[in-house]
Coordinates of N, CA and C in Angstrom, one line a residue:
G1 N 19.1 7.0 38.1 CA 18.3 8.1 37.5 C 18.4 8.7 36.2
S2 N 17.4 9.2 35.2 CA 18.0 10.0 34.6 C 16.5 10.8 33.7
V3 N 16.2 11.3 33.0 CA 15.5 12.3 32.7 C 15.1 11.9 30.8
V4 N 14.5 10.7 31.1 CA 14.1 10.2 29.8 C 12.7 9.5 30.2
A5 N 11.7 9.4 28.9 CA 10.4 8.7 28.4 C 11.0 7.3 28.3
S6 N 10.7 6.0 29.1 CA 11.6 4.8 28.4 C 9.8 4.2 28.0
Y7 N 9.8 3.2 27.0 CA 8.4 2.7 26.7 C 8.8 1.1 26.3
P8 N 7.9 0.2 26.5 CA 8.2 -1.4 26.3 C 8.7 -1.5 24.5
Y9 N 9.3 -2.7 24.9 CA 10.0 -3.8 25.8 C 10.8 -3.2 26.8
D10 N 11.1 -3.7 28.5 CA 11.9 -3.4 28.7 C 13.4 -4.7 28.6
D11 N 13.2 -6.0 28.1 CA 13.2 -6.9 28.0 C 13.3 -7.2 26.6
S12 N 14.6 -7.9 26.8 CA 14.6 -8.4 24.8 C 14.9 -10.2 24.9
P13 N 14.9 -10.6 24.0 CA 15.5 -11.8 23.9 C 16.8 -12.6 24.2
T14 N 17.1 -11.6 23.4 CA 19.3 -11.7 23.8 C 19.3 -11.2 25.1
H15 N 18.8 -10.6 26.0 CA 19.1 -10.8 27.9 C 20.5 -10.0 27.8
R16 N 20.6 -9.3 26.7 CA 22.1 -8.4 26.2 C 21.9 -7.0 27.7
L17 N 22.8 -6.6 28.1 CA 22.8 -5.1 29.5 C 22.0 -4.3 28.5
T18 N 22.3 -4.0 27.1 CA 22.1 -2.6 26.7 C 22.2 -2.9 25.2
G19 N 21.5 -2.2 24.7 CA 21.7 -1.7 22.8 C 21.2 -2.4 21.7
V20 N 19.4 -3.4 22.5 CA 18.5 -4.1 22.0 C 17.1 -3.6 22.0
Y21 N 17.4 -3.2 20.3 CA 16.1 -2.3 20.6 C 14.6 -3.5 20.5
S22 N 14.1 -3.9 21.4 CA 12.9 -4.8 21.7 C 11.7 -4.2 21.6
K23 N 11.1 -4.1 19.9 CA 9.8 -3.7 20.1 C 8.7 -4.7 20.0
S24 N 7.7 -4.0 20.4 CA 6.2 -4.4 20.8 C 5.6 -3.9 19.4
A25 N 4.3 -5.0 19.8 CA 3.3 -4.8 18.9 C 2.9 -3.9 18.0
D26 N 2.7 -2.9 19.8 CA 2.0 -1.6 19.5 C 3.2 -0.7 19.9
D27 N 4.6 -0.4 19.2 CA 5.7 -0.3 19.6 C 5.4 1.9 19.0
E28 N 4.5 1.9 18.0 CA 4.5 3.4 17.8 C 3.4 4.0 18.4
V29 N 2.5 3.3 18.9 CA 1.8 4.1 19.7 C 2.9 4.3 21.6
F30 N 3.2 3.4 21.4 CA 4.4 3.8 23.0 C 5.1 5.4 22.6
K31 N 5.7 4.7 21.7 CA 6.6 5.9 21.1 C 5.8 7.6 21.0
Y32 N 4.8 7.6 20.4 CA 3.8 8.8 20.4 C 3.7 9.2 21.6
L33 N 2.9 8.1 23.1 CA 2.7 8.5 24.3 C 4.3 9.2 25.1
A34 N 5.2 8.6 24.6 CA 6.5 9.3 25.4 C 7.0 10.3 24.8
K35 N 6.9 10.3 23.5 CA 7.4 11.6 22.8 C 6.4 13.0 23.4
A36 N 4.9 12.3 23.7 CA 3.8 13.6 24.2 C 4.3 14.1 25.5
Y37 N 5.1 13.0 26.3 CA 5.4 13.9 27.5 C 6.5 14.5 27.4
A38 N 7.4 13.7 26.9 CA 9.0 14.5 26.4 C 8.9 15.6 25.6
S39 N 8.2 16.2 25.1 CA 8.3 17.0 24.0 C 7.9 18.3 25.2
H40 N 7.0 18.3 25.7 CA 6.8 19.4 27.2 C 7.5 19.7 27.9
H41 N 8.2 18.8 28.0 CA 9.4 18.7 29.6 C 11.1 19.8 29.0
P42 N 11.3 20.6 29.9 CA 12.2 21.5 29.3 C 13.8 20.6 28.9
I43 N 13.8 19.8 30.0 CA 15.1 18.9 30.0 C 15.0 18.0 29.2
M44 N 13.7 16.8 29.3 CA 13.6 15.2 28.5 C 13.9 16.1 27.2
R45 N 13.0 17.0 26.5 CA 12.8 17.2 25.3 C 14.2 17.2 24.8
T46 N 15.0 17.9 25.3 CA 16.7 17.9 25.2 C 17.7 16.9 24.3
G47 N 17.0 15.5 25.0 CA 17.5 14.4 24.7 C 18.8 14.0 25.7
K48 N 19.2 15.3 26.6 CA 20.7 15.3 27.2 C 20.3 15.6 28.7
P49 N 20.2 14.6 29.3 CA 20.2 15.0 30.8 C 20.9 15.3 31.7
N50 N 22.3 15.2 31.3 CA 23.7 15.3 32.0 C 23.4 15.1 33.0
C51 N 23.1 14.0 33.3 CA 23.1 13.7 34.7 C 24.7 13.4 35.2
P52 N 25.2 13.5 36.7 CA 26.5 12.7 37.2 C 27.1 12.0 36.2
G53 N 28.0 11.6 36.2 CA 28.2 10.2 35.6 C 28.0 10.1 34.3
E54 N 26.9 10.3 33.7 CA 26.4 9.9 32.4 C 26.2 11.5 31.9
E55 N 27.1 11.9 31.3 CA 27.2 13.3 30.9 C 27.0 13.5 29.4
E56 N 27.6 12.0 29.3 CA 27.4 11.5 27.4 C 26.2 11.2 26.9
E57 N 25.2 10.6 27.9 CA 24.3 9.4 27.9 C 23.5 10.7 26.9
T58 N 22.8 10.1 25.7 CA 21.7 10.9 25.4 C 20.5 10.4 24.6
F59 N 19.2 10.2 24.4 CA 18.3 10.0 23.9 C 17.5 11.1 23.0
P60 N 17.8 10.4 21.9 CA 17.1 11.1 20.8 C 15.3 11.3 21.1
D61 N 14.8 12.8 20.7 CA 13.6 13.4 20.9 C 12.9 12.8 22.6
G62 N 13.9 12.6 23.9 CA 14.0 12.5 25.0 C 13.4 11.4 25.8
I63 N 13.3 10.4 24.6 CA 12.4 9.2 24.6 C 13.8 8.1 24.3
T64 N 13.2 6.8 24.8 CA 14.0 5.5 24.5 C 13.5 4.2 24.7
N65 N 13.7 3.3 23.9 CA 12.9 1.7 24.0 C 13.6 0.9 25.3
G66 N 13.1 0.8 26.5 CA 13.5 0.2 27.9 C 14.6 -0.6 27.5
A67 N 14.9 -1.6 26.5 CA 15.8 -2.9 26.7 C 17.1 -2.1 26.3
Q68 N 16.9 -1.1 25.1 CA 17.8 -0.2 24.2 C 18.8 0.6 25.4
W69 N 18.1 0.9 26.2 CA 18.6 1.4 26.8 C 19.5 0.6 27.9
Y70 N 18.8 0.1 29.0 CA 19.3 -1.5 29.9 C 18.2 -2.5 29.8
D71 N 18.6 -3.7 29.5 CA 17.6 -4.7 29.5 C 17.3 -4.8 31.2
V72 N 16.1 -5.0 31.6 CA 15.3 -5.4 32.7 C 14.6 -6.5 32.2
E73 N 14.7 -7.9 33.2 CA 14.0 -8.8 33.1 C 13.4 -9.3 34.0
G74 N 11.3 -9.2 33.5 CA 10.8 -9.1 34.4 C 10.1 -8.0 35.2
G75 N 10.2 -6.9 34.2 CA 9.3 -5.6 34.7 C 8.4 -5.7 34.9
M76 N 7.6 -4.4 35.4 CA 6.4 -4.5 35.6 C 5.7 -3.9 34.5
Q77 N 6.5 -3.0 34.2 CA 5.9 -2.4 32.6 C 5.8 -3.5 31.4
D78 N 6.7 -4.4 31.1 CA 6.8 -5.2 30.1 C 5.1 -6.2 30.8
Y79 N 5.5 -7.0 31.8 CA 3.7 -8.0 32.7 C 3.1 -7.0 32.3
N80 N 2.3 -5.9 32.8 CA 1.4 -5.0 32.5 C 0.9 -5.5 31.6
Y81 N 1.9 -4.5 30.1 CA 1.5 -4.9 28.9 C 1.2 -5.8 28.2
V82 N 1.9 -7.2 28.4 CA 1.5 -8.6 27.9 C 0.3 -9.1 28.5
W83 N 0.4 -9.0 30.2 CA -0.9 -10.1 31.0 C -2.1 -9.0 31.0
A84 N -2.0 -8.0 31.3 CA -3.5 -7.0 31.6 C -3.2 -6.5 30.2
N85 N -2.7 -5.8 29.1 CA -3.2 -5.0 28.2 C -3.1 -3.6 28.5
C86 N -2.1 -3.1 29.5 CA -2.2 -1.6 30.0 C -0.7 -1.2 29.1
F87 N -1.3 0.1 28.6 CA -0.1 0.9 28.3 C 1.0 1.7 29.1
E88 N 1.8 1.4 29.5 CA 2.3 2.2 30.4 C 4.0 2.7 29.9
I89 N 4.3 3.8 30.6 CA 5.7 3.9 30.0 C 6.1 4.3 31.4
T90 N 7.5 4.7 31.3 CA 7.8 4.6 32.5 C 8.7 6.7 32.4
L91 N 8.5 6.7 33.4 CA 9.2 8.3 33.0 C 9.8 8.6 34.0
E92 N 11.3 9.1 34.1 CA 12.5 8.7 34.5 C 12.3 10.5 34.7
L93 N 12.7 10.7 36.2 CA 12.0 12.6 36.2 C 12.8 13.2 36.9
S94 N 14.2 12.3 36.9 CA 15.4 13.4 37.6 C 16.7 12.4 37.7
C95 N 17.7 12.9 37.8 CA 18.9 12.2 38.1 C 19.2 11.9 39.0
C96 N 18.6 12.4 40.2 CA 18.5 12.1 41.4 C 17.7 11.6 41.9
K97 N 17.9 10.5 42.8 CA 16.2 9.5 42.9 C 15.9 10.3 44.0
Y98 N 16.3 10.9 44.8 CA 15.5 11.6 46.2 C 16.4 13.0 45.8
P99 N 15.4 13.7 45.1 CA 15.9 15.4 45.0 C 15.7 15.7 46.5
P100 N 16.2 16.8 46.6 CA 16.2 17.8 48.1 C 14.7 18.4 47.7
T101 N 14.1 19.0 49.3 CA 12.4 19.6 49.2 C 12.7 20.8 48.5
S102 N 13.7 21.2 48.7 CA 14.2 22.9 47.5 C 13.8 22.8 46.3
E103 N 13.9 21.4 45.9 CA 14.0 21.4 44.6 C 12.7 20.8 43.9
L104 N 11.8 20.4 44.6 CA 10.4 19.8 44.1 C 9.6 21.3 43.4
P105 N 9.4 22.3 43.7 CA 9.1 23.1 43.1 C 9.3 23.2 41.5
Q106 N 10.8 23.3 41.6 CA 11.0 23.1 40.3 C 10.5 22.1 39.3
E107 N 10.9 21.1 40.1 CA 10.8 19.5 39.3 C 8.8 19.7 39.2
W108 N 8.0 20.3 39.7 CA 6.6 20.2 39.5 C 6.6 20.9 37.9
E109 N 6.9 22.3 37.9 CA 7.2 22.9 36.5 C 7.3 22.3 35.6
N110 N 8.7 22.1 36.0 CA 9.2 20.8 35.0 C 8.3 20.3 34.3
N111 N 7.6 19.3 34.9 CA 6.3 18.3 34.4 C 4.9 18.9 34.3
R112 N 4.8 19.8 35.1 CA 3.5 20.5 34.8 C 2.7 20.1 33.4
E113 N 3.4 20.7 32.7 CA 2.9 20.6 30.7 C 2.9 19.1 30.2
S114 N 3.8 18.5 30.4 CA 4.1 17.0 30.3 C 2.7 16.3 30.7
L115 N 2.7 16.7 32.3 CA 1.4 15.4 32.6 C 0.2 15.7 31.5
L116 N 0.1 17.3 31.5 CA -1.5 17.8 31.4 C -1.4 17.2 29.3
A117 N -0.3 16.9 28.7 CA -0.1 16.3 27.5 C -0.3 15.2 27.1
F118 N 0.1 14.5 28.4 CA 0.3 13.0 28.6 C -1.0 12.5 28.8
I119 N -2.0 13.4 29.7 CA -3.5 12.5 29.9 C -4.5 13.1 29.0
E120 N -4.2 14.2 28.4 CA -4.8 14.1 26.8 C -4.9 13.6 26.1
K121 N -3.4 13.3 25.7 CA -3.5 11.6 25.0 C -4.1 10.5 24.9
V122 N -4.1 10.1 26.6 CA -4.9 9.2 27.1 C -5.4 9.3 27.0

């Protein structure tokens, strides 16, 4: 995991593991929605999630194009965009996939304003 808002495309024509910006026709809209969420999140907006083992990983403005981060062939985000015209972003909210129960109130506080801002944009 990480703390970032990722947007299509997750797959790229080259299928390189990482580093390929795979631009969709609605790239600006996706970046707008991703930034709407990330800019209100106290960790995500820094672009430095500081996840254990990935301390050097950064995301400008707290967002990333999925394939630029890592290529995912056949992912649901791309499928829904291409075949159902659904505009989805993927939110990575924690370095830990299953945070301890004791951390959930803080996770809610970290994400509350982001969720409201995102819903307002949608």
